[in-house]
Coordinates of C-alpha atoms and ligand atoms in Angstrom, one line a residue:
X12 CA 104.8 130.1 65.7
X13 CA 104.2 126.9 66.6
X14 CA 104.5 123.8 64.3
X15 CA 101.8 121.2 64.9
X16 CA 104.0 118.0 64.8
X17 CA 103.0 115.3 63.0
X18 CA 103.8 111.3 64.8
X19 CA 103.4 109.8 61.0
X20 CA 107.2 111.6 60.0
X21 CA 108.3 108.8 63.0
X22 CA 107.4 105.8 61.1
X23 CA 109.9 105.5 58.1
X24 CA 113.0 106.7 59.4
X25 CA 112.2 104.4 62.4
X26 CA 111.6 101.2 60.1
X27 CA 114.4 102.1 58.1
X28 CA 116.3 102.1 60.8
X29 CA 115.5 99.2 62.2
X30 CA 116.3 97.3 59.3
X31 CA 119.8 98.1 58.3
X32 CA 120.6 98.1 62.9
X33 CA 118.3 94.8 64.5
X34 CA 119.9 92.5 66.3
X35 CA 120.2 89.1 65.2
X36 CA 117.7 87.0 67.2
X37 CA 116.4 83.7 67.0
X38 CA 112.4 84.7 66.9
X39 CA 113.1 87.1 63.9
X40 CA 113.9 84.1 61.7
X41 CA 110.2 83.1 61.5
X42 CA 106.6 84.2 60.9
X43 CA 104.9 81.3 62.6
X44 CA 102.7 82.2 65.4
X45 CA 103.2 79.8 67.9
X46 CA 107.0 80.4 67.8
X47 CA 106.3 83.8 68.3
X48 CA 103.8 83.6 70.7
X49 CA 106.2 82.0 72.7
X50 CA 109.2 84.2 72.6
X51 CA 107.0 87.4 73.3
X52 CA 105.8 85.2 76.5
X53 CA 109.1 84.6 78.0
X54 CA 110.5 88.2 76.9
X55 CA 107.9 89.9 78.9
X56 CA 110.3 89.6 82.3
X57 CA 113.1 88.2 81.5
X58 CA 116.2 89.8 79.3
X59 CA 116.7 88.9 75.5
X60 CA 120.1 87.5 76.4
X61 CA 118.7 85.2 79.1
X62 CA 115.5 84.1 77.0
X63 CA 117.6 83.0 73.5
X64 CA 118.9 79.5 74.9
X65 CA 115.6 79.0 77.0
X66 CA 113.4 79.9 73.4
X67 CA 116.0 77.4 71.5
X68 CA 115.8 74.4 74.0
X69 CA 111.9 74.9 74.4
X70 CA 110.9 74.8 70.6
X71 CA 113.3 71.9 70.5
X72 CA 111.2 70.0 72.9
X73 CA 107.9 71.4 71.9
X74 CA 107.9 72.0 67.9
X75 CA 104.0 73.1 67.5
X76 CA 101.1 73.5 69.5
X77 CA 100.1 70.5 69.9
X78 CA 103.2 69.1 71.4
X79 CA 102.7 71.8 73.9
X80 CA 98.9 70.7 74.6
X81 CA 100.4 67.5 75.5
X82 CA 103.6 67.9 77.4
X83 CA 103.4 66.7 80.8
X84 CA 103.6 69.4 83.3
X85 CA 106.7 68.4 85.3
X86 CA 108.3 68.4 81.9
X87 CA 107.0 71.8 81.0
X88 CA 108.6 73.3 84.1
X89 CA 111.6 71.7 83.7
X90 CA 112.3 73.4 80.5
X91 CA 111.5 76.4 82.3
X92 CA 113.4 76.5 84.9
X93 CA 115.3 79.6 85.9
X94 CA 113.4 81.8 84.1
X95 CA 110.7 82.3 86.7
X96 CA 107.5 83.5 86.6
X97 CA 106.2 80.1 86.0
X98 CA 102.8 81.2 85.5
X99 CA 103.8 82.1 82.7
X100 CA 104.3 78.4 81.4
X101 CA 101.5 76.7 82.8
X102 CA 99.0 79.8 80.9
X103 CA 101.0 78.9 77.7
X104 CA 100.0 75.1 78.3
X105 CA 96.1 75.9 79.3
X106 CA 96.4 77.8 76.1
X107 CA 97.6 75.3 74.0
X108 CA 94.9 72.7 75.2
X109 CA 92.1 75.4 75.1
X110 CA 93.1 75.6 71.2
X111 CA 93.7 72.4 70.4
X112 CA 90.0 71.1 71.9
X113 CA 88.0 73.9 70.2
X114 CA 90.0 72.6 66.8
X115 CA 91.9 75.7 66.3
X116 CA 95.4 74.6 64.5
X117 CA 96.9 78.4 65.8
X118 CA 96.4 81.4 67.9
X119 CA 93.4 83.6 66.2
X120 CA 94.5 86.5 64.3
X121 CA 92.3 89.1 66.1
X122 CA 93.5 90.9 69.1
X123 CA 90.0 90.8 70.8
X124 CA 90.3 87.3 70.8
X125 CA 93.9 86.9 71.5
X126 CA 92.9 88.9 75.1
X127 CA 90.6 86.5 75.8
X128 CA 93.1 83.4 75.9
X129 CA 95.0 82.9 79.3
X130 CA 98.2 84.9 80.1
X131 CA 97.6 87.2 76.9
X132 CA 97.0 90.5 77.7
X133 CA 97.4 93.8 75.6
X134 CA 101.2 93.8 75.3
X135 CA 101.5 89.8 74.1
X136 CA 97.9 90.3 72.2
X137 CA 99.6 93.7 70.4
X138 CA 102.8 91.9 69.6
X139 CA 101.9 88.6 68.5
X140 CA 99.4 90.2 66.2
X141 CA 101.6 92.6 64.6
X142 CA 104.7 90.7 64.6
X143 CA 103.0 87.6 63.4
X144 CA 99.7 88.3 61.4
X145 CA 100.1 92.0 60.3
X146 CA 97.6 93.6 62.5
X147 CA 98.1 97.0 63.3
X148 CA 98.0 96.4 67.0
X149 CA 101.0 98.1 68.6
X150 CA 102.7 96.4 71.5
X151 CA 103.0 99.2 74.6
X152 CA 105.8 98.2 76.6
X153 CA 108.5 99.9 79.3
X154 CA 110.6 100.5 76.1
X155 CA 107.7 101.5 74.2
X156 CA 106.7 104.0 77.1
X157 CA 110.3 105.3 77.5
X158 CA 110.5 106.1 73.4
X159 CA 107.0 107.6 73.2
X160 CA 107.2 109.5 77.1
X161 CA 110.3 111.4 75.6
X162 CA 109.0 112.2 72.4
X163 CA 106.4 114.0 73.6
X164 CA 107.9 115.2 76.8
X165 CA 104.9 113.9 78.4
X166 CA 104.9 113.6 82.2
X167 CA 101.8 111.3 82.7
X168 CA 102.6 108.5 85.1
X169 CA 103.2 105.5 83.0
X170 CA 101.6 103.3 85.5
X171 CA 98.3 105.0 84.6
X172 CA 96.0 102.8 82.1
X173 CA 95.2 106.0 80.0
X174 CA 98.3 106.5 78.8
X175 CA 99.3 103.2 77.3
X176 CA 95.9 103.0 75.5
X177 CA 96.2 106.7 74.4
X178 CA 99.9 105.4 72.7
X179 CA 98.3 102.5 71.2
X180 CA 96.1 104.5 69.8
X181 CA 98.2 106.8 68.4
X182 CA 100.9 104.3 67.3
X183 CA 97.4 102.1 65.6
X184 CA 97.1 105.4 63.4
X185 CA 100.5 105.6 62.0
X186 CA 101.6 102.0 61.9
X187 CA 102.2 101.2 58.2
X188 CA 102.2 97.9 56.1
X189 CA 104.8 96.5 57.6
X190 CA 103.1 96.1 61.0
X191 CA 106.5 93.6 62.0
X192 CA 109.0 95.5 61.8
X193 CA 107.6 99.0 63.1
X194 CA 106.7 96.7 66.4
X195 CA 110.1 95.7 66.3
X196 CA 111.7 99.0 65.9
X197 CA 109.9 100.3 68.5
X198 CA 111.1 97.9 71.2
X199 CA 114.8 97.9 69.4
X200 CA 114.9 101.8 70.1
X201 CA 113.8 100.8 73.4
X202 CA 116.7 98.4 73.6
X203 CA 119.5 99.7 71.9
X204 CA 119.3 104.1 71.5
X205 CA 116.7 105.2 74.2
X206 CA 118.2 103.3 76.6
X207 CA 116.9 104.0 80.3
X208 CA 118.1 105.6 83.2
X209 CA 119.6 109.0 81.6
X210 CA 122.0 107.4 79.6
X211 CA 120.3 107.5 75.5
X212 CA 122.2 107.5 72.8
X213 CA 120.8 110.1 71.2
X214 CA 123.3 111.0 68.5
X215 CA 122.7 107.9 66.9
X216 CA 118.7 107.9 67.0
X217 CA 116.8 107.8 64.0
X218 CA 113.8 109.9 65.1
X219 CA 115.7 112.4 67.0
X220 CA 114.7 115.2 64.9
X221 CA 111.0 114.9 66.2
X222 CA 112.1 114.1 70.1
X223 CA 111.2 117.3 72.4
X224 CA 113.5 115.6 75.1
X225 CA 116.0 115.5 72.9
X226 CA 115.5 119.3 71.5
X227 CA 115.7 120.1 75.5
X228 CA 118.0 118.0 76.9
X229 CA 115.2 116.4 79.2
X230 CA 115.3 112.8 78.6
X231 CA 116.3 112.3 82.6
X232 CA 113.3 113.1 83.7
X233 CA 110.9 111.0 81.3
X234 CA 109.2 108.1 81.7
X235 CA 107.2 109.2 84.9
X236 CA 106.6 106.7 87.3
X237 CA 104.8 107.8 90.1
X238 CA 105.9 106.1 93.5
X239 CA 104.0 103.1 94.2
X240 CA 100.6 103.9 95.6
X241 CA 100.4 104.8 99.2
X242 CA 100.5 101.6 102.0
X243 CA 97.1 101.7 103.9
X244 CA 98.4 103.0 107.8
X245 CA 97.1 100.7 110.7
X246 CA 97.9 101.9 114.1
X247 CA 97.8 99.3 116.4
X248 CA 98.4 98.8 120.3
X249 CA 99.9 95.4 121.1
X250 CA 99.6 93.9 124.9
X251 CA 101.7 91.4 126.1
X252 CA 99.9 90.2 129.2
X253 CA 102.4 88.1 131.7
X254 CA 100.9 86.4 134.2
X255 CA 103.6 83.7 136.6
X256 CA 105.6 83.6 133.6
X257 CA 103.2 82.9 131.4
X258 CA 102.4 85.1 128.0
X259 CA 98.9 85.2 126.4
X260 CA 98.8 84.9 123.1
X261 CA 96.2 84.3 120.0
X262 CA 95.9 82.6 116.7
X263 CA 95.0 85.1 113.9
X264 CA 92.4 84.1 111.3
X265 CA 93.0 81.4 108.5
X266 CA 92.4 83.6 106.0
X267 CA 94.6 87.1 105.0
X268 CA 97.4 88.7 105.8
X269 CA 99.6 86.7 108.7
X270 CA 97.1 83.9 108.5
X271 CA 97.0 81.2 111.0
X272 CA 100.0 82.8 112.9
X273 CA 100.3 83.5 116.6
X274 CA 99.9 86.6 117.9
X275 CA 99.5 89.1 121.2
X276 CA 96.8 90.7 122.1
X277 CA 96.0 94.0 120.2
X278 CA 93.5 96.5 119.5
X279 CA 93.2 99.0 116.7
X280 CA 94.7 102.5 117.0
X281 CA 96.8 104.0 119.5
X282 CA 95.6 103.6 123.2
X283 CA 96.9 106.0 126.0
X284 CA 98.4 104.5 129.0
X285 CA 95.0 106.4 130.7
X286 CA 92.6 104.8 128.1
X287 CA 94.3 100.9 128.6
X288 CA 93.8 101.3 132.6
X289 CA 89.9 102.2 131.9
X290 CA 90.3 99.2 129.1
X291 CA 91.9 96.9 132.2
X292 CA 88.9 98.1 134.7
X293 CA 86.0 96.8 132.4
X294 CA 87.8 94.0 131.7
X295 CA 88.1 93.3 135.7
X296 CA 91.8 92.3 134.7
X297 CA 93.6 93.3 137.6
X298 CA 97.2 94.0 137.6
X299 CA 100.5 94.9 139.5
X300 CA 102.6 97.1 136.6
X301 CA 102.2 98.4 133.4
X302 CA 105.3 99.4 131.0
X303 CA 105.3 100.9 128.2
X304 CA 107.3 99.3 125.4
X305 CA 107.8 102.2 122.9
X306 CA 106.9 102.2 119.8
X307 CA 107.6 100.0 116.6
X308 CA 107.1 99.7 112.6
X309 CA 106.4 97.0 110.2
X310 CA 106.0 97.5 106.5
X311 CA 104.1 94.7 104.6
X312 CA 103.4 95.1 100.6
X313 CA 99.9 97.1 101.0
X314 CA 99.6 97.6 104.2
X315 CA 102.2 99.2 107.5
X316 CA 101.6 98.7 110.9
X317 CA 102.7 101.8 113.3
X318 CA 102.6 100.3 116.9
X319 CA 102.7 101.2 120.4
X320 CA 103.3 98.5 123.0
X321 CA 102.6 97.6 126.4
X322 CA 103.8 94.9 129.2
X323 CA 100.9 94.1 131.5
X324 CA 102.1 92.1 134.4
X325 CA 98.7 90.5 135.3
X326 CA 97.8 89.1 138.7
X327 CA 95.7 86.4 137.5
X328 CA 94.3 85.2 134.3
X329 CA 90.6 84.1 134.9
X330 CA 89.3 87.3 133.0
X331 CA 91.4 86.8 130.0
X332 CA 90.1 84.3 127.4
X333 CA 93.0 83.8 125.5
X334 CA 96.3 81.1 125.3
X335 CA 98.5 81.3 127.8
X336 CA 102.0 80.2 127.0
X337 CA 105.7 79.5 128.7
X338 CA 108.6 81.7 127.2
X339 CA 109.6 78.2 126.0
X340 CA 106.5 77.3 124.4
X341 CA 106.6 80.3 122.6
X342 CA 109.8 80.0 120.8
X343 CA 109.4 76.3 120.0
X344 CA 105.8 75.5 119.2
X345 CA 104.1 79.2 118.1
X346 CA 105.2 81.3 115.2
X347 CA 104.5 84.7 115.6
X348 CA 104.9 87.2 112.8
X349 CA 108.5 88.9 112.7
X350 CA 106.4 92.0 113.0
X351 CA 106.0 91.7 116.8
X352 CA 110.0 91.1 117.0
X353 CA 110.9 94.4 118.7
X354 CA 107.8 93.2 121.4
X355 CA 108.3 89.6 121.5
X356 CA 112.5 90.3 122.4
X357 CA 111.3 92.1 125.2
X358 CA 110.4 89.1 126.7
X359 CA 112.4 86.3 125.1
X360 CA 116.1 85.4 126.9
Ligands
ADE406 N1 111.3 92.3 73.7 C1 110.0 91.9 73.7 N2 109.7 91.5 72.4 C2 110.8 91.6 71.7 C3 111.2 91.2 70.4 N3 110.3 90.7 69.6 N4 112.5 91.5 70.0 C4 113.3 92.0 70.9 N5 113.1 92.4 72.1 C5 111.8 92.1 72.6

């Protein structure tokens, strides 16, 4: 028969746990808001190793909210530096000044509001409002997904919305008193037991008695991250029309991908060498040769372009509207997109 399981049997031998193992680290040494605030910010992408010395020097430098209201930026940046993601300082600042003018001495204790403020979002609105004003808002993070994905056995993809808020609400249910530490012991499972990449220490785990991965030796395969979503496909035809040694060439729109760059000629999809000699006749381009270039790929970040290229020795330009350029002109003065490389070494020396 099967035994309906019950998440609640998680949350004491996890806290308990946590509180003989955690690491010594500088934001558990206080409950103030601000400091927290700022640790969870620079934890978000960067390692706890890295962020100690930057979370030391910064609270140095900027004691309480208001000395981070006033800091200048230059010296905001400065302090940090290496860290990256430096949106991340600039929100904390807007923040800071947003409190400060509406008379607000700290961060609000309510996780609606805390979403509201810039660069909060659920994970720094769950954790700075459990870890520092006991609200039983659980912070849902890679670890978080990692401990709960196994647990269960669940093979949602973790990149789906649904299943974070579906584990915050579940964790919301059973988070006891001590809304701190079982934040804490969550992400310090995450850290130091459940560790990633099929390589959890699960002899030593606290909660492996209610772990299904654990029971069948499945904890390779969980979280779930689906592949990134699909790149959008473009086929494209490129034509490099020569005419006496000159190329034609385009500027592409200010705006977008590529934008303001120089570019061939090109149409959308693939065109046949029958279809580009009709395309030539309307045109009234008239020409002496035609080769065909082969085909070439270029992957962007949303988007791939699958071409098919042609040379188009022209025997004059008067038809063609476009810029016509020398093969030295075209190196020195134009930049045109690395994605037309395989085309543009055709022609270049
Ligand atoms: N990662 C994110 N928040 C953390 C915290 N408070 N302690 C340890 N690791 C963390």
């Amino acid at each position: 028969m099967m035994m309906k399981s019950n998440l609640q049997e998680i949350t004491k031998p996890l806290v308990n746990w946590f509180q003989k193992e955690k690491r010594d680290l500088p934001w558990r040494h206080t409950n103030d808001s601000y400091k927290i605030w700022i640790s969870e910010i620079m934890l978000q992408q960067t390692r706890v190793e890295a962020v100690k010395e930057y979370y030391k020097r910064f609270l140095i430098s900027l004691p309480t909210l208001e000395d981070l209201a006033k800091v200048k930026e230059d010296e905001l940046l400065k302090l940090w530096e290496g860290l990256g993601y430096y949106s991340r300082a600039k929100n904390l600042k807007k923040c800071a000044e947003l409190l400060i003018q509406n008379n607000q001495k700290e961060l609000p204790r309510d996780y609606t509001e805390l979403m509201k403020l810039p660069g909060i979002g659920p994970y720094a609105a769950g954790s700075i409002g459990s870890i520092a004003y006991q609200l039983k808002t659980p912070a849902i993070d890679g670890n978080v997904l990692r401990v709960m994905t196994r647990l269960h056995e669940d093979d949602r993809d973790i990149l789906n919305a649904k299943v974070k808020t579906d584990y915050f609400e579940k964790l919301q249910k059973i988070m006891p008193e001590n809304t701190r530490d079982f934040t804490e012991s969550l992400m310090e499972l995450g850290a130091l037991i459940c560790l990633p990449n099929g390589s959890p220490l699960c002899e030593k785990c606290p909660i492996s008695f209610y772990c299904k991965s654990y029971k069948n030796k499945t904890m390779q395969i969980y979280p779930v991250k689906k592949k990134e979503t699909k790149r959008k496909i473009e086929e494209k035809t490129i034509l490099i029309l020569e005419c006496n040694g000159l190329f034609a060439i385009q500027k592409r729109p200010a705006k977008g991908l590529l934008a303001s760059m120089y570019e061939f000629y090109n149409m959308p999809n693939y065109v046949s060498e029958h279809d580009l000699k009709k395309w030539l006749e309307e045109k009234k381009i008239a020409y002496q040769h035609i080769e065909d270039l082969g085909n070439a790929k270029h992957i962007f970040s949303h988007i791939e372009w699958h071409m098919k290229g042609y040379l188009i020795k022209c025997q004059n330009k008067d038809n063609i509207d476009l810029l016509w350029t020398s093969k030295e002109e075209l190196e020195k003065k134009y930049s045109i997109p690395n994605a037309y490389l395989k085309y543009l070494k055709r022609i270049l020396p």
